[in-house]
Coordinates of C-alpha atoms and ligand atoms in Angstrom, one line a residue:
M1 CA -1.1 -26.8 15.8
D2 CA 0.7 -28.7 13.3
L3 CA -1.7 -30.9 11.1
D4 CA 0.2 -32.1 8.8
K5 CA 1.6 -34.4 11.8
L6 CA -1.7 -36.0 11.8
I7 CA -2.3 -37.1 8.5
R8 CA -1.0 -40.8 7.7
N9 CA 0.8 -41.3 4.5
V10 CA -0.6 -44.7 2.5
P11 CA 1.6 -45.5 -0.2
D12 CA 0.0 -47.2 -3.4
F13 CA -3.4 -46.8 -2.2
P14 CA -5.8 -47.6 -3.7
Q15 CA -3.7 -48.8 -6.1
K16 CA 0.3 -48.3 -7.4
G17 CA 1.9 -45.4 -7.5
I18 CA -1.0 -43.2 -5.5
M19 CA 0.2 -41.8 -1.7
F20 CA -3.1 -42.0 -0.3
K21 CA -3.5 -39.0 2.3
D22 CA -5.1 -41.1 5.3
I23 CA -7.1 -37.9 6.9
T24 CA -8.7 -40.7 9.3
T25 CA -5.9 -40.0 12.0
L26 CA -6.2 -36.4 12.0
L27 CA -10.5 -37.4 12.7
S28 CA -9.7 -39.6 15.3
D29 CA -7.2 -37.0 17.3
A30 CA -10.0 -34.9 19.4
E31 CA -7.5 -31.3 19.2
G32 CA -6.6 -31.9 15.2
F33 CA -10.1 -32.3 14.0
A34 CA -11.9 -29.4 16.3
Y35 CA -8.9 -27.6 15.0
A36 CA -9.3 -28.2 11.4
I37 CA -13.4 -27.2 11.6
D38 CA -12.8 -24.1 13.9
K39 CA -10.0 -23.0 11.5
M40 CA -13.0 -23.1 8.3
E41 CA -15.1 -21.8 10.7
E42 CA -12.9 -18.4 11.2
R43 CA -12.4 -18.3 7.6
Y44 CA -16.2 -18.0 6.8
R45 CA -17.5 -16.9 10.4
D46 CA -18.8 -12.7 8.2
K47 CA -19.4 -14.1 5.3
K48 CA -22.8 -14.7 5.0
I49 CA -23.1 -17.8 3.9
D50 CA -26.1 -20.1 2.6
K51 CA -24.9 -23.2 2.4
I52 CA -22.1 -25.8 2.4
I53 CA -21.9 -27.5 0.1
G54 CA -20.2 -31.8 1.0
I55 CA -18.9 -33.6 -1.5
E56 CA -19.2 -37.3 -1.0
S57 CA -17.7 -38.7 1.3
R58 CA -15.5 -37.0 2.9
G59 CA -16.4 -33.7 2.5
F60 CA -19.3 -34.5 4.1
I61 CA -17.3 -35.5 7.3
F62 CA -15.7 -32.2 7.0
G63 CA -18.7 -30.3 5.5
A64 CA -20.7 -30.4 8.2
P65 CA -20.0 -29.2 11.3
L66 CA -18.7 -26.5 9.0
A67 CA -21.8 -25.2 8.6
Y68 CA -23.4 -26.0 12.0
K69 CA -20.5 -24.0 12.9
L70 CA -21.6 -21.8 10.5
G71 CA -25.4 -21.8 11.4
C72 CA -25.9 -22.4 7.8
G73 CA -27.2 -24.9 5.4
F74 CA -25.3 -28.6 4.2
I75 CA -26.3 -30.0 0.7
P76 CA -24.4 -33.2 0.1
V77 CA -23.5 -33.7 -3.7
R78 CA -23.0 -37.5 -4.0
K79 CA -22.0 -40.3 -6.1
P80 CA -24.9 -41.9 -8.7
G81 CA -28.1 -43.2 -7.6
K82 CA -27.6 -42.4 -3.4
L83 CA -30.0 -38.6 -3.8
P84 CA -33.9 -40.1 -3.6
Y85 CA -35.3 -37.0 -5.0
E86 CA -34.8 -35.4 -8.8
S87 CA -31.0 -34.6 -9.2
I88 CA -28.7 -33.6 -11.7
K89 CA -25.3 -35.0 -12.6
E90 CA -21.9 -34.6 -14.1
D91 CA -19.5 -37.0 -15.0
Y92 CA -15.8 -36.3 -14.9
S93 CA -12.4 -38.0 -14.4
L94 CA -10.2 -38.2 -11.1
E95 CA -6.1 -38.8 -10.4
Y96 CA -7.4 -42.9 -10.4
G97 CA -10.1 -43.9 -12.2
K98 CA -14.2 -41.8 -13.2
N99 CA -17.3 -41.0 -11.6
T100 CA -20.1 -39.3 -11.5
L101 CA -21.6 -36.6 -8.6
E102 CA -25.4 -36.3 -8.1
I103 CA -26.9 -32.9 -6.4
H104 CA -31.0 -32.6 -5.9
I105 CA -32.1 -30.2 -8.1
D106 CA -33.9 -28.3 -5.4
A107 CA -30.8 -27.9 -3.1
L108 CA -30.9 -24.4 -3.5
R109 CA -32.1 -21.0 -4.2
E110 CA -30.6 -19.2 -6.9
G111 CA -28.4 -16.1 -6.0
E112 CA -27.1 -18.3 -2.8
R113 CA -23.9 -18.6 -1.6
V114 CA -22.1 -21.3 -1.1
V115 CA -18.7 -22.7 -0.2
I116 CA -17.9 -26.3 -1.6
I117 CA -15.6 -28.5 0.4
D118 CA -13.1 -31.7 0.4
D119 CA -10.8 -33.1 2.7
L120 CA -8.6 -32.7 -0.5
L121 CA -7.6 -31.4 -4.1
A122 CA -6.1 -33.9 -6.5
T123 CA -6.5 -33.0 -10.0
G124 CA -9.7 -31.3 -9.3
G125 CA -11.9 -33.7 -11.5
T126 CA -14.5 -33.8 -9.0
A127 CA -14.5 -30.9 -7.7
K128 CA -15.2 -28.7 -10.7
A129 CA -17.7 -31.7 -11.7
A130 CA -19.7 -29.8 -8.2
A131 CA -18.3 -26.4 -9.1
N132 CA -20.8 -26.8 -12.3
L133 CA -23.2 -28.4 -10.8
I134 CA -24.1 -25.4 -8.8
T135 CA -23.4 -23.2 -11.3
R136 CA -26.4 -24.9 -13.0
L137 CA -28.4 -24.3 -9.9
K138 CA -27.1 -20.9 -9.8
G139 CA -25.6 -20.6 -7.2
D140 CA -23.0 -18.7 -6.2
I141 CA -19.8 -19.9 -5.2
V142 CA -17.8 -18.1 -2.5
S143 CA -14.9 -20.4 -3.0
I144 CA -13.4 -24.0 -3.3
D145 CA -11.6 -25.3 0.0
F146 CA -9.6 -28.5 0.9
L147 CA -8.3 -29.4 4.2
V148 CA -5.0 -30.9 1.6
E149 CA -4.0 -30.1 -1.4
L150 CA -1.3 -31.8 -3.3
E151 CA -0.1 -28.9 -5.8
F152 CA 2.2 -31.2 -7.9
L153 CA -1.1 -32.3 -9.0
N154 CA -2.3 -29.2 -10.4
G155 CA -6.0 -29.0 -9.6
R156 CA -5.9 -25.3 -9.0
D157 CA -6.3 -25.5 -12.8
K158 CA -9.0 -26.7 -13.8
L159 CA -10.8 -24.3 -10.9
K160 CA -9.7 -21.3 -12.9
G161 CA -12.0 -18.7 -12.2
Y162 CA -13.0 -19.9 -8.4
S163 CA -11.9 -18.4 -5.5
V164 CA -9.8 -21.8 -4.1
H165 CA -8.3 -22.1 -0.8
S166 CA -6.7 -25.1 1.1
Y167 CA -4.9 -25.3 4.3
L168 CA -2.1 -27.7 3.9
K169 CA 0.2 -27.7 0.9
Y170 CA 2.4 -30.8 -0.6
Ligands
LIG1 P1 -9.6 -35.0 -7.7 O1 -10.5 -35.1 -8.5 O2 -8.2 -35.3 -9.0 O3 -9.0 -33.8 -7.2 O4 -9.6 -36.4 -7.0 C1 -9.8 -35.6 -5.6 C2 -11.0 -36.9 -4.4 O5 -10.2 -37.8 -4.5 C3 -11.2 -36.6 -3.2 O6 -12.2 -36.3 -3.0 C4 -9.7 -36.8 -2.1 O7 -10.9 -37.7 -1.6 C5 -9.6 -38.2 -3.5 N1 -8.4 -38.2 -4.0 C6 -7.6 -38.2 -4.4 N2 -6.3 -38.5 -4.8 C7 -6.3 -38.2 -3.1 C8 -4.9 -38.6 -2.5 N3 -4.0 -38.9 -2.8 N4 -5.2 -39.1 -1.3 C9 -6.4 -39.5 -0.4 N5 -7.6 -38.6 -1.5 C10 -7.4 -38.3 -2.7

């Protein structure tokens, strides 16, 4: 299956000069979406993963079905002000702008094996902030995975020391 054909390129969104990789066209394709989740599940089937960490919001779309298929828990890492219980936060900058990510303080137990999931790796700031949150909660980051990687932005440089995997590279 060629997932690349299911991803739509939208130039100049959300601002001039950004080529936005639109995954909604993949999500609406039943076979394509199932294939993407199946590939992720195959990779972690026997890896004793305790929790999938999904980064808001497109990381939720891939992370939640993956957790279900693996039979493990799902933890949302969210944009500021969304989580109801006591949380910790990390600020970061991204390809276009600045933001903050938060996680509940009791989301993980020490040493739990986690995989962080997002739709796309651009400059790596978002994923690094999520990894920092997990490290502060003493989770064991098995890997940080993305459906899509924009290699020319060198996001992996920010994630040195972690296993990083992507299924589609541009
Ligand atoms: P970064 O922190 O720079 O790695 O940015 C990654 C986050 O921004 C991911 O959550 C992506 O969903 C989103 N993002 C950044 N650049 C793009 C792009 N060119 N196309 C689609 N999503 C993007």
